[in-house]
Coordinates of C-alpha atoms in Angstrom, one line a residue:
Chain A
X11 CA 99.9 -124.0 160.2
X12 CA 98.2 -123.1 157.8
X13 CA 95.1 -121.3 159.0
X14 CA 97.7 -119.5 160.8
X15 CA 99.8 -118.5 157.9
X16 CA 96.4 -117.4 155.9
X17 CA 95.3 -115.5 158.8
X18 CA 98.1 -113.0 158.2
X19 CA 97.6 -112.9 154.3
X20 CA 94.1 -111.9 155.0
X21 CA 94.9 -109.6 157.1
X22 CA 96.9 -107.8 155.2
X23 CA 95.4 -108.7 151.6
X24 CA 92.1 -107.9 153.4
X25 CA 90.9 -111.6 152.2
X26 CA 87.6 -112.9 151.9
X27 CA 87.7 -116.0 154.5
X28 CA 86.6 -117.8 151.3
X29 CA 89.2 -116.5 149.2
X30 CA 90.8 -119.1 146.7
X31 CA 94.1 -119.4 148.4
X32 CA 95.6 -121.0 145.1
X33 CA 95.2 -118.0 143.7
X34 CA 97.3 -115.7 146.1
X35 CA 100.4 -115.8 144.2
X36 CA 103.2 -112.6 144.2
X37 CA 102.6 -109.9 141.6
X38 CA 99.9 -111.1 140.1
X39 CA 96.7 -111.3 143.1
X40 CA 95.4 -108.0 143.2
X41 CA 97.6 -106.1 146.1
X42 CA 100.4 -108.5 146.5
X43 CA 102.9 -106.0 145.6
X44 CA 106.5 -105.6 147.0
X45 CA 104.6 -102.8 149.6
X46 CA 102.3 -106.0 150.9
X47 CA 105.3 -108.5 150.8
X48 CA 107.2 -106.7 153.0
X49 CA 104.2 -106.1 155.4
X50 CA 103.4 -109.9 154.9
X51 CA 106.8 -110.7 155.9
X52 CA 106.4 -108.5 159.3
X53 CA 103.2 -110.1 160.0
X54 CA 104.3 -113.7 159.8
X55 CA 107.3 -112.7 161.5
X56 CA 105.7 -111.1 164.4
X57 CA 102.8 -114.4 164.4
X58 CA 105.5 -116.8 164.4
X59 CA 107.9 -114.4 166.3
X60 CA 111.0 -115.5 164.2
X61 CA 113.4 -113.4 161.4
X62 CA 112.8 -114.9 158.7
X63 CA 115.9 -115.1 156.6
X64 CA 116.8 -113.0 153.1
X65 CA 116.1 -116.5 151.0
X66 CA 113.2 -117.0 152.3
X67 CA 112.1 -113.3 152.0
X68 CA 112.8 -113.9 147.9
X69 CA 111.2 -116.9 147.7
X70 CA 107.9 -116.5 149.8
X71 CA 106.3 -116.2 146.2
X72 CA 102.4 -117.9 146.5
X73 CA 100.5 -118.5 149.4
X74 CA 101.5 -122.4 149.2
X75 CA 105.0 -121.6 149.2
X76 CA 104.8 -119.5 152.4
X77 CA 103.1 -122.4 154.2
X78 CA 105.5 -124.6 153.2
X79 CA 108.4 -122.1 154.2
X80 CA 106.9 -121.2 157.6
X81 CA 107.0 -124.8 158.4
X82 CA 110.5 -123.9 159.6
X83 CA 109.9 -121.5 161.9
X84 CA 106.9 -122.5 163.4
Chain B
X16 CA 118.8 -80.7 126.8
X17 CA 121.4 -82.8 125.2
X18 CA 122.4 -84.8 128.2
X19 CA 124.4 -86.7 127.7
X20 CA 127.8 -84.4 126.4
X21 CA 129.8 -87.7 125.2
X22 CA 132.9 -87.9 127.7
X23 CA 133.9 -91.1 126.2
X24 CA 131.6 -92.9 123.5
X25 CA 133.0 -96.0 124.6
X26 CA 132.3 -95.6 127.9
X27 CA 129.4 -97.9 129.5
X28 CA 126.3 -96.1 129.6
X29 CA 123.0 -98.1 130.2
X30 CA 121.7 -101.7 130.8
X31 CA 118.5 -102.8 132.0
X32 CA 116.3 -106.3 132.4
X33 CA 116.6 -107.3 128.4
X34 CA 120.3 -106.7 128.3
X35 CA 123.2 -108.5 129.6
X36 CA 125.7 -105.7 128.7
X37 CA 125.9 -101.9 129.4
X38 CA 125.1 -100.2 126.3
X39 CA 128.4 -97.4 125.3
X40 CA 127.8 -93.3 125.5
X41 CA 128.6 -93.6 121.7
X42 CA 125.7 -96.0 121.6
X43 CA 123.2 -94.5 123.3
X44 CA 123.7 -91.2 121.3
X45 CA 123.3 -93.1 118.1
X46 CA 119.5 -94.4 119.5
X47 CA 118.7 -91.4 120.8
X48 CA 119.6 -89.2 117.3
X49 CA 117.4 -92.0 115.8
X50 CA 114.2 -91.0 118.2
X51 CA 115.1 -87.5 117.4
X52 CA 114.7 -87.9 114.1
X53 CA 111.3 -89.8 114.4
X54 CA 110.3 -86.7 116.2
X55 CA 111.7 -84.1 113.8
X56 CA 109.7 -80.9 113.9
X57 CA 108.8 -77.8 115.4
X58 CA 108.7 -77.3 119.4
X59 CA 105.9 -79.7 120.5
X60 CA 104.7 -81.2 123.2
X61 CA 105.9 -85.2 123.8
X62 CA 103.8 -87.6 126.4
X63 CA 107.0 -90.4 127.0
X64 CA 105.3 -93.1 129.3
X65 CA 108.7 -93.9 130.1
X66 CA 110.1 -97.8 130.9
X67 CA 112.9 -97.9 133.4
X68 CA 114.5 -99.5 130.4
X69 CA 117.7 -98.1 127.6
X70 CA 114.8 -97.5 125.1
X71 CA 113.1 -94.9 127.3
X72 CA 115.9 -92.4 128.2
X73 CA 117.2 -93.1 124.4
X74 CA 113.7 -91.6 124.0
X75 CA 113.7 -88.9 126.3
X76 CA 117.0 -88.0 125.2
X77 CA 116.2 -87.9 121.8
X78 CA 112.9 -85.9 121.9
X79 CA 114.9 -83.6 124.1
X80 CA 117.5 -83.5 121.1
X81 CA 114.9 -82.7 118.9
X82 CA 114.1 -79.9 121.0
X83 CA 110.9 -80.6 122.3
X84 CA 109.5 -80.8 125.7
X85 CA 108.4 -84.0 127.6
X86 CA 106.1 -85.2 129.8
X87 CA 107.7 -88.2 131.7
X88 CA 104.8 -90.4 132.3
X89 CA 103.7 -93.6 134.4
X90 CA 103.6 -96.1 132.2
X91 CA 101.8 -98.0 134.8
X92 CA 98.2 -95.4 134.1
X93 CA 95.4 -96.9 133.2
X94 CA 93.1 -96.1 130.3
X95 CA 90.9 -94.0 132.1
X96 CA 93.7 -91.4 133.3
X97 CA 95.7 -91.4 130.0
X98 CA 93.0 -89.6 128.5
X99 CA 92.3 -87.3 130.4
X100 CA 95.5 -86.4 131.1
X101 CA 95.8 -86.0 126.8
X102 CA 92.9 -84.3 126.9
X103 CA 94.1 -81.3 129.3
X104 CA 97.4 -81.2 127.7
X105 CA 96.9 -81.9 123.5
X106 CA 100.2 -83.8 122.7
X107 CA 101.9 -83.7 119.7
X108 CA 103.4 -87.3 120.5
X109 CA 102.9 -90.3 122.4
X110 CA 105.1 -92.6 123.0
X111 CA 104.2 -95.6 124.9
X112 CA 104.5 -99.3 124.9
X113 CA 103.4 -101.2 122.4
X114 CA 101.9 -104.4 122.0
X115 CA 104.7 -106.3 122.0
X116 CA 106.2 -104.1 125.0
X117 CA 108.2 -101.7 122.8
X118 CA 108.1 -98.3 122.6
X119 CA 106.4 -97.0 119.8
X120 CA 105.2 -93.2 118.6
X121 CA 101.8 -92.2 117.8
X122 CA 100.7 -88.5 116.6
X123 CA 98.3 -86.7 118.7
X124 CA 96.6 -83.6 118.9
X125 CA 98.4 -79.7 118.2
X126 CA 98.1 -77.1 121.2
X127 CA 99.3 -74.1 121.5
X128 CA 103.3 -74.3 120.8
X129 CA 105.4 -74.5 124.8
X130 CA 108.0 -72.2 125.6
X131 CA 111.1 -72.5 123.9
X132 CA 112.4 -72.9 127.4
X133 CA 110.4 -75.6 128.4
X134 CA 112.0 -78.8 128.7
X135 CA 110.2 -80.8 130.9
X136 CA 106.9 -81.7 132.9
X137 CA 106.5 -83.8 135.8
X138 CA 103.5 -85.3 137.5
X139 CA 103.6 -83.9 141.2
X140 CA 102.5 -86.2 142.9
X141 CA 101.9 -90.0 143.7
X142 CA 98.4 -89.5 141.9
X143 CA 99.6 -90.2 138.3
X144 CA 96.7 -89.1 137.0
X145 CA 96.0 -85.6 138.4
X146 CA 96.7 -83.3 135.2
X147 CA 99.4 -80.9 137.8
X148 CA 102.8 -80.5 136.0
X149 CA 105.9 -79.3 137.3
X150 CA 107.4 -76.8 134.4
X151 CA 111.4 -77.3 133.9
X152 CA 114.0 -76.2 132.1
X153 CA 117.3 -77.6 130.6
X154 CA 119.3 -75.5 132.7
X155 CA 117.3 -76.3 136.0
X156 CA 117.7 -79.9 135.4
X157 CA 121.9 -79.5 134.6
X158 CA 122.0 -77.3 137.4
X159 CA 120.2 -80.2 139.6
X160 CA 121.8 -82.9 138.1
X161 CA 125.6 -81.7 138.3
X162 CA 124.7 -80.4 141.5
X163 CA 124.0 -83.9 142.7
X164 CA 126.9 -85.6 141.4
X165 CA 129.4 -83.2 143.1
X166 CA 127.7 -83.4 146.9
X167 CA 127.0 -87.0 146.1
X168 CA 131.2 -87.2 143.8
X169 CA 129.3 -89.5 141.6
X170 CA 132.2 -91.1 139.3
X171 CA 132.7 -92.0 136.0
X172 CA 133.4 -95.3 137.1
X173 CA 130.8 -95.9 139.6
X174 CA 127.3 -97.6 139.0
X175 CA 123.8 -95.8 139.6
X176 CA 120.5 -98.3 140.2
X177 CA 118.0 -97.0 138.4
X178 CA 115.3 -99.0 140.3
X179 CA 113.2 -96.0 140.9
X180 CA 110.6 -95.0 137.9
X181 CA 112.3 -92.7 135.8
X182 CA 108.7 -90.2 135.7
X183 CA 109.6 -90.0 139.7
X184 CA 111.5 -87.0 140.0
X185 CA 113.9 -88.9 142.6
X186 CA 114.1 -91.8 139.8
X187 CA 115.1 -88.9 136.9
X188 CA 117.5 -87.7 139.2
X189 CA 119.5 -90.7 139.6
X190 CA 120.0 -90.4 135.8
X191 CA 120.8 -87.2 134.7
X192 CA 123.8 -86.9 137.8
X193 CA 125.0 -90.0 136.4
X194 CA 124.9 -88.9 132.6
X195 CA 126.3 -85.9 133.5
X196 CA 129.2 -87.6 134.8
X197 CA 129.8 -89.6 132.0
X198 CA 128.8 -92.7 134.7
X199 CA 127.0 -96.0 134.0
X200 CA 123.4 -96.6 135.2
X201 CA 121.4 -99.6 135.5
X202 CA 118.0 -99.6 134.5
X203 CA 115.1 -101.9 136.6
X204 CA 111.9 -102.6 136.5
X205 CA 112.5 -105.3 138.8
X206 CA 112.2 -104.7 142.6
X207 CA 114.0 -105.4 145.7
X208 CA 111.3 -108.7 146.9
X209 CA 112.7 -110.3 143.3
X210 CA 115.6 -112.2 143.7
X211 CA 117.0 -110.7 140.3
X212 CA 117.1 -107.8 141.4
X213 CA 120.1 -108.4 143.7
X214 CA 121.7 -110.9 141.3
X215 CA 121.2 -108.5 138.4
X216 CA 122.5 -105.6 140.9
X217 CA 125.8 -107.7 142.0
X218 CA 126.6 -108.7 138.2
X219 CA 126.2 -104.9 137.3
X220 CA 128.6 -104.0 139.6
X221 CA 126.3 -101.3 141.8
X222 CA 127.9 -99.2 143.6
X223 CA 125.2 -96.2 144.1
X224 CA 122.0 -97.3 146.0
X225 CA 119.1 -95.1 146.0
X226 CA 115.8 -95.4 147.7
X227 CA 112.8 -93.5 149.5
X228 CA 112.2 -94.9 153.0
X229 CA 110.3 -98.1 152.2
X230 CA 113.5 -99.3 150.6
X231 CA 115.6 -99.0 154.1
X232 CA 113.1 -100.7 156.1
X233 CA 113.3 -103.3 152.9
X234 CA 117.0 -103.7 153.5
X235 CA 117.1 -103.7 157.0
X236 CA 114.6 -106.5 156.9
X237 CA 116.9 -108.4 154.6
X238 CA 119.8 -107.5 156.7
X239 CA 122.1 -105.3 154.6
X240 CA 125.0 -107.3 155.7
X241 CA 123.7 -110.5 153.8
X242 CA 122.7 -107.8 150.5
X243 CA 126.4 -109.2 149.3
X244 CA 127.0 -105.9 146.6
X245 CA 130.4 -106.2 146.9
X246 CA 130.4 -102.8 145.0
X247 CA 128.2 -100.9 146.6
X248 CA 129.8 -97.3 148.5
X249 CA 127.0 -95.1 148.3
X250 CA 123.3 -95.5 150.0
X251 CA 121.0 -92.0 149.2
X252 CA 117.5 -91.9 151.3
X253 CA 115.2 -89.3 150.0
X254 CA 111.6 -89.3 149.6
X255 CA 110.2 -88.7 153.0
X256 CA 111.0 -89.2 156.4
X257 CA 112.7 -92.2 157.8
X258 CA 113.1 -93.1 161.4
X259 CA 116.4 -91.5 163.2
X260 CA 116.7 -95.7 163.9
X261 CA 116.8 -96.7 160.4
X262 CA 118.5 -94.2 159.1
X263 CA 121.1 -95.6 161.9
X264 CA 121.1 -98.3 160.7
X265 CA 122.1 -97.2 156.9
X266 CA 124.9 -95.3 158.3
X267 CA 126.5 -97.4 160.4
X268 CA 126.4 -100.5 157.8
X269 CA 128.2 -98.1 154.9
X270 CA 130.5 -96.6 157.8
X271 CA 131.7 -100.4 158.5
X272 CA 132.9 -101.0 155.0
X273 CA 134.3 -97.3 154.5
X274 CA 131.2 -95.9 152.0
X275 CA 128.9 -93.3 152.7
X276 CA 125.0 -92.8 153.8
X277 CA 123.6 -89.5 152.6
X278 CA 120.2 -88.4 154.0
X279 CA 118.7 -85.8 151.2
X280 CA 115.6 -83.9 150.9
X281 CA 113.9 -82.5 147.7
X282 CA 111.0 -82.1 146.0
X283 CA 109.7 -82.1 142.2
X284 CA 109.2 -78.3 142.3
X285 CA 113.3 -78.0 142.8
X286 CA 114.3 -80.3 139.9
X287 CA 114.0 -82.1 142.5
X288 CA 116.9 -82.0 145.0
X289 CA 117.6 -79.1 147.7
X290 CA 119.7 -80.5 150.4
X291 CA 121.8 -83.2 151.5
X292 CA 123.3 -84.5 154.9
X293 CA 126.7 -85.6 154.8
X294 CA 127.7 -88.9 155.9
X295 CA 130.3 -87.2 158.4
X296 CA 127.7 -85.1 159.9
X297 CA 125.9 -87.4 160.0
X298 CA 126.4 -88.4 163.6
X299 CA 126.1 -84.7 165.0
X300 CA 122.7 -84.2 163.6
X301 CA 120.8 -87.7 162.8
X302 CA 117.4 -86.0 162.2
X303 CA 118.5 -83.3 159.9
X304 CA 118.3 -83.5 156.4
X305 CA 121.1 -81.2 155.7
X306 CA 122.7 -78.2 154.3
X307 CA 121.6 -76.5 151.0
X308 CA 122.8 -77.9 147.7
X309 CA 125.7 -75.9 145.8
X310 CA 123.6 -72.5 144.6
X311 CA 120.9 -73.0 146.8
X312 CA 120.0 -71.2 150.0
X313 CA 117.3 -72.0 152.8
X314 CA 115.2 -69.5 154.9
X315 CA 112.8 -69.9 157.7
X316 CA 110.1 -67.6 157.9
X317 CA 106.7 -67.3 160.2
X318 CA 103.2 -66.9 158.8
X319 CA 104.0 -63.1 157.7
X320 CA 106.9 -64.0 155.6
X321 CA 109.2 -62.5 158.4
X322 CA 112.4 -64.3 158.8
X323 CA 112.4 -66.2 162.4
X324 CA 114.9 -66.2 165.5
X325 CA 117.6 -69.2 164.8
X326 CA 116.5 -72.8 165.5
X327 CA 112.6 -71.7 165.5
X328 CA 110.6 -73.9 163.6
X329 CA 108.7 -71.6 160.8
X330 CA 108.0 -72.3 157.1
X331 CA 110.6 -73.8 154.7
X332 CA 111.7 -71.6 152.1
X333 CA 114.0 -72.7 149.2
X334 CA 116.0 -70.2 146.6
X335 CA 117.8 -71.4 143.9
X336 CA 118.5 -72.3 140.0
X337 CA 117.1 -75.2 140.2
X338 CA 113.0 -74.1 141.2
X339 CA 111.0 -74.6 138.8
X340 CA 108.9 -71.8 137.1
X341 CA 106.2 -72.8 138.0
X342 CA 102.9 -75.3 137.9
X343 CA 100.9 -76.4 134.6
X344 CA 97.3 -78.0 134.7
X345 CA 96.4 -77.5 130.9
X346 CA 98.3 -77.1 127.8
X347 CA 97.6 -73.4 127.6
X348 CA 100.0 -72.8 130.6
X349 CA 102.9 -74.5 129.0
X350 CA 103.5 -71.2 127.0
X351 CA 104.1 -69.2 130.5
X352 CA 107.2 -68.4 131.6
X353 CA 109.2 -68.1 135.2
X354 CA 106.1 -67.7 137.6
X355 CA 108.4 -68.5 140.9
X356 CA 111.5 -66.6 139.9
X357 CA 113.7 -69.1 142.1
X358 CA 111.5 -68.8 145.3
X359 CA 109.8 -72.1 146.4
X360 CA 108.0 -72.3 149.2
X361 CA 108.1 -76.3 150.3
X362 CA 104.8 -76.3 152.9
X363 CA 107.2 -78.1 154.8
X364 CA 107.9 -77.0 158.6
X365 CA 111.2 -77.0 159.7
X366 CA 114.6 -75.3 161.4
X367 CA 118.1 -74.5 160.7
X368 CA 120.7 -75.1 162.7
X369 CA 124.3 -73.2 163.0
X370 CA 125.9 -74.6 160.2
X371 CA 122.9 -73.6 158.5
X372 CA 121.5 -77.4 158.7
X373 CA 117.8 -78.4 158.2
X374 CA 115.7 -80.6 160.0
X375 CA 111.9 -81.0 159.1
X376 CA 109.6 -80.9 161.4
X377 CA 105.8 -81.7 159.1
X378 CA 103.9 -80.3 156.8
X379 CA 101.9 -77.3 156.8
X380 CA 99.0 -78.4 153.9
X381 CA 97.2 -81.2 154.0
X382 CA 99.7 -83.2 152.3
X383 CA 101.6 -87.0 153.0
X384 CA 104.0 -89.1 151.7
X385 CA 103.1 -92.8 151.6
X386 CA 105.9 -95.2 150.7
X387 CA 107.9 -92.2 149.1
X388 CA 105.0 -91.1 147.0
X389 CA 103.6 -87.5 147.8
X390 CA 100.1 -87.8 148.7
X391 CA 97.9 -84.8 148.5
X392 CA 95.0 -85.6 150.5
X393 CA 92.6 -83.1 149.8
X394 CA 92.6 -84.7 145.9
X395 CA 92.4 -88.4 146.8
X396 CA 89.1 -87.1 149.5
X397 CA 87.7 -85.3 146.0
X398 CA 88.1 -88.3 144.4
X399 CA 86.4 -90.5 146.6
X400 CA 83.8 -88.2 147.4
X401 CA 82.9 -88.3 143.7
X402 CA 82.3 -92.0 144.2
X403 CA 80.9 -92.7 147.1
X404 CA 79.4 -88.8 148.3
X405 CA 80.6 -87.5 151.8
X406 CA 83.8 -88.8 153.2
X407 CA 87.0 -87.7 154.7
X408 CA 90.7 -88.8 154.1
X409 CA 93.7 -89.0 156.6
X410 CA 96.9 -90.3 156.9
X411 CA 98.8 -91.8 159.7
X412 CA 102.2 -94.1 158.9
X413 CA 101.8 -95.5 155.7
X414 CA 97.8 -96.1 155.9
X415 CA 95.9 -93.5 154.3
X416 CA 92.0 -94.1 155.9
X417 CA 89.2 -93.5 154.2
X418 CA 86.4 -92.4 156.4
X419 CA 82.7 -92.7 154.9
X420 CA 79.3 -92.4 156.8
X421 CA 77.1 -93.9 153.7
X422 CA 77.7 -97.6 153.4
X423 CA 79.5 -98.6 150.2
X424 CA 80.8 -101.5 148.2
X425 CA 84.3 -102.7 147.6
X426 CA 85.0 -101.6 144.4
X427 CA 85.9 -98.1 145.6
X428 CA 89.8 -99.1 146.6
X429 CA 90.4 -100.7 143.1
X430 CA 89.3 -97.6 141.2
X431 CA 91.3 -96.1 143.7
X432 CA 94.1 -98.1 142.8
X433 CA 93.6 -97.2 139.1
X434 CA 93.5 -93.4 139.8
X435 CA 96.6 -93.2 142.2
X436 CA 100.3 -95.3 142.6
X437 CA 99.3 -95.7 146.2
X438 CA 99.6 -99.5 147.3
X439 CA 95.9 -100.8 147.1
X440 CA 97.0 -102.5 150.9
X441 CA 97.4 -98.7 152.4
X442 CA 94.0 -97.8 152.1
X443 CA 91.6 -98.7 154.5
X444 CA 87.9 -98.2 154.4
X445 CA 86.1 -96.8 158.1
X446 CA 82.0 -96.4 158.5
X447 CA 81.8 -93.6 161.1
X448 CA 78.6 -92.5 162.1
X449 CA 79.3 -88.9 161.0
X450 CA 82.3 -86.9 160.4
X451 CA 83.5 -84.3 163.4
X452 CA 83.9 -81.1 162.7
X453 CA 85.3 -77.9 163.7
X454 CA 83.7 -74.9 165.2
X455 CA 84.1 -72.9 161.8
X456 CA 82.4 -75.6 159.7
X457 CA 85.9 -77.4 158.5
X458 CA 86.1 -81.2 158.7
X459 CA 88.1 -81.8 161.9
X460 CA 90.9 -83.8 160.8
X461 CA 92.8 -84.3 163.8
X462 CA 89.2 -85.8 165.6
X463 CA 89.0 -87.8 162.8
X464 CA 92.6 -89.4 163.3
X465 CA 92.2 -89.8 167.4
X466 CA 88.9 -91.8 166.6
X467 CA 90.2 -93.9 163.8

């Protein structure tokens, strides 16, 4: 799960394989803007071909919470 | 400019992220006096990096009081671009953030004194730090701004989200037809992935909804039935083009609870709006982007400047009182006066239909609009090519790709991202073994996008 959910952050973070994934946290890693959280959110949507809902949308705001929230869909 | 003519001083005016309350007409007159007499003098030339916040309009409105003319900024500019940008244009004042994140006014330089006419300056593009102005006056901005709140019958008792940056010309506009209406506004920094955004938007009471395209596909995403603004009547799309689909999807939400989904089309160079589709017409012509605004007027015309046969597609023209006089790219050229005399000419393709409605069809220069943000290409490929030597820049959706045959490190997107309000995730970066080319010796852009 979440090698999964990581591959879509580096994909669209363009992440370093390596990249401390502790660090990957909304507004404040280099990229993750509202642009890149909306095409996060199509990406793990399309990877774990689900909708994610509006709460989870809002509150998808590190890289550990997104694991933990995928966990649901996937 | 003395926006706003007090309708009713205790009227609700502005609120924004530090305030729980709207801040009163009468209120917000008092602040802005106050910056106008901070900025007492004669005509000068004001840099406002403006916050989407009550302190920054109270500033703009009071330098405006004071009579000067203002150059809304992006507060968001690095170091780098704020100089250079201060020194092409010598400001008299800069106000900025301070420290503590409030505003604050520092004394600058003396140029050459503006036009008496001259109101405002605006960046004209998504590269905040390219030194291009757009020059306006009070009276295109009224003009604009009133224009707006009749097509759009903003009320006096309606809400306006300012969630778009106030330096924006789309942002500005949400303003001043608000202010002009006497009408409340709330002011964001937040944005629509923060969940105080909507709970902040819900407890102002929103009932106008603005955004450029990125916004619907945000919303749709979110499902604008579960957006819960029990409020809300009016959704505006500007900014670009957004699918015939989404925009569907706008309509028929606001047509279900009896608002209204107005499709507009504008540019910084008109002050900045020039036409708007109606929400009944809506379903007749999903693609268009409308008829003129009030005083304006739209012609087609082919390469010669000759008008062409109804429904061709041909060159947009626009004429009205709101085009601007014209473009500034030092401080000298703020003392010029009307260099366009009404006459725009958009570099946008398009047709009109019977009923004299407009539907674009692309650009003619080599220009783009990425997330909302006009993109001139040709400057970002000058910019990169100072960094990294030959390259070549195209667009396609909301990627803008780099194209490079030298090899180069990754630093080059994150000066990028100092230099321009382009996401840092829309660029990518291609190695190509050499860049096509025409037959004449021009950089074959098309080529380049089929290979890419």
């Amino acid at each position: 799960m979440e090698d999964r959910v990581f591959a879509q952050f580096a994909d669209v973070l363009a992440l370093d394989p390596l990249a401390n994934r502790a660090e990957l946290v909304y507004n404040e890693y280099p990229g993750w803007d509202s642009v890149a959280h909306m095409t996060l959110i199509a990406a793990l949507e399309t990877e774990f071909d689900c909708m994610l809902e509006m709460d989870d949308i809002l509150d998808m705001s590190s890289f550990a919470k997104a694991v933990e929230i995928m966990q649901k869909y996937g | 400019m003395k926006f706003p003519e007090i309708l009713a001083p205790d009227a609700p005016a502005l609120r924004d992220d530090r305030s729980e309350r709207f801040v009163s007409y009468g209120e917000l007159k008092t602040r802005a006096a106050a910056w106008a007499a901070r900025l007492d003098g004669s005509k000068a030339l004001v840099f406002l990096y403006v916050p989407n916040r009550v302190d920054g309009v109270a500033a703009l409105l009071g330098a405006w009081q004071a009579g000067h003319a203002v150059a809304l900024l992006d507060p968001g500019l690095g170091a780098e671009g704020r100089i250079a940008l201060f020194d092409a244009y010598l400001p008299e004042y800069v106000i900025a953030d301070d420290a503590d994140g409030n505003l604050d006014v520092s004394t600058g330089k003396a140029g050459p004194a503006p036009h008496q006419d001259l109101t405002l300056l605006l960046s004209t593009s998504g590269s905040t730090g390219s030194p291009k102005f757009v020059r306006l006056t009070s009276a295109q901005i009224r003009h604009n701004a009133e224009a707006i709140a009749d097509v759009l019958d903003i009320r006096a008792d309606e809400v306006g989200c300012g969630h778009l940056p106030l330096h924006y010309s789309y942002g500005l506009s949400i303003l001043t037809s608000h202010l002009v209406r006497g009408a409340p506004v709330l002011l964001t920094e937040r944005s629509f992935t923060d969940r105080a955004f909507w709970t902040q938007a819900r407890a102002a009471k929103v009932a106008h909804m603005p955004g450029v395209p990125f916004h619907f596909q945000m919303m749709q995403r979110l499902r604008y039935e579960r957006l819960d603004l029990p409020d809300l009547r009016v959704l505006t799309q500007a900014g670009g083009g957004l699918s015939v689909e989404e925009r569907r999807a706008a309509h028929s939400f606001m047509d279900g609870r009896g608002g209204r989904f107005y499709v507009m089309y504008g540019q910084t160079e008109a002050a900045p709006r020039m036409t708007t589709l109606a929400h009944e017409d809506f379903p007749l012509t999903p693609d268009s982007v409308g008829t003129a605004l009030p005083g304006g007027r739209l012609e087609i015309v082919d390469d010669q400047g000759e008008a062409v046969a109804p429904g061709e597609n041909g060159l947009v023209i626009y004429r009205g009182p709101n085009v601007m006089w014209g473009y500034a790219e030092r401080r000298e050229d703020l003392a010029l006066g009307d260099t366009n005399k009404g006459r725009l000419e958009t570099g946008d393709i398009g047709r009109l239909d019977a009923a004299g409605r407009l539907t674009i069809s692309g650009r003619a220069k080599r220009f783009g609009k990425i997330y909302g943000l006009r993109v001139n290409l040709d400057e970002i490929e000058r910019a990169v090519a100072g960094m990294i030597g030959r390259c070549a820049v195209v667009q396609t959706g909301e990627l803008l790709h780099i194209a490079h045959v030298d090899p180069i490190d990754g630093d080059v997107v994150a000066r990028l991202a100092d230099l321009f309000t382009i996401p840092r995730t829309a660029y990518r970066l291609h190695q190509i073994d050499a860049i096509p080319y025409t037959g004449r010796g021009k950089v074959d852009y098309r080529k380049l996008e089929r290979e890419l």
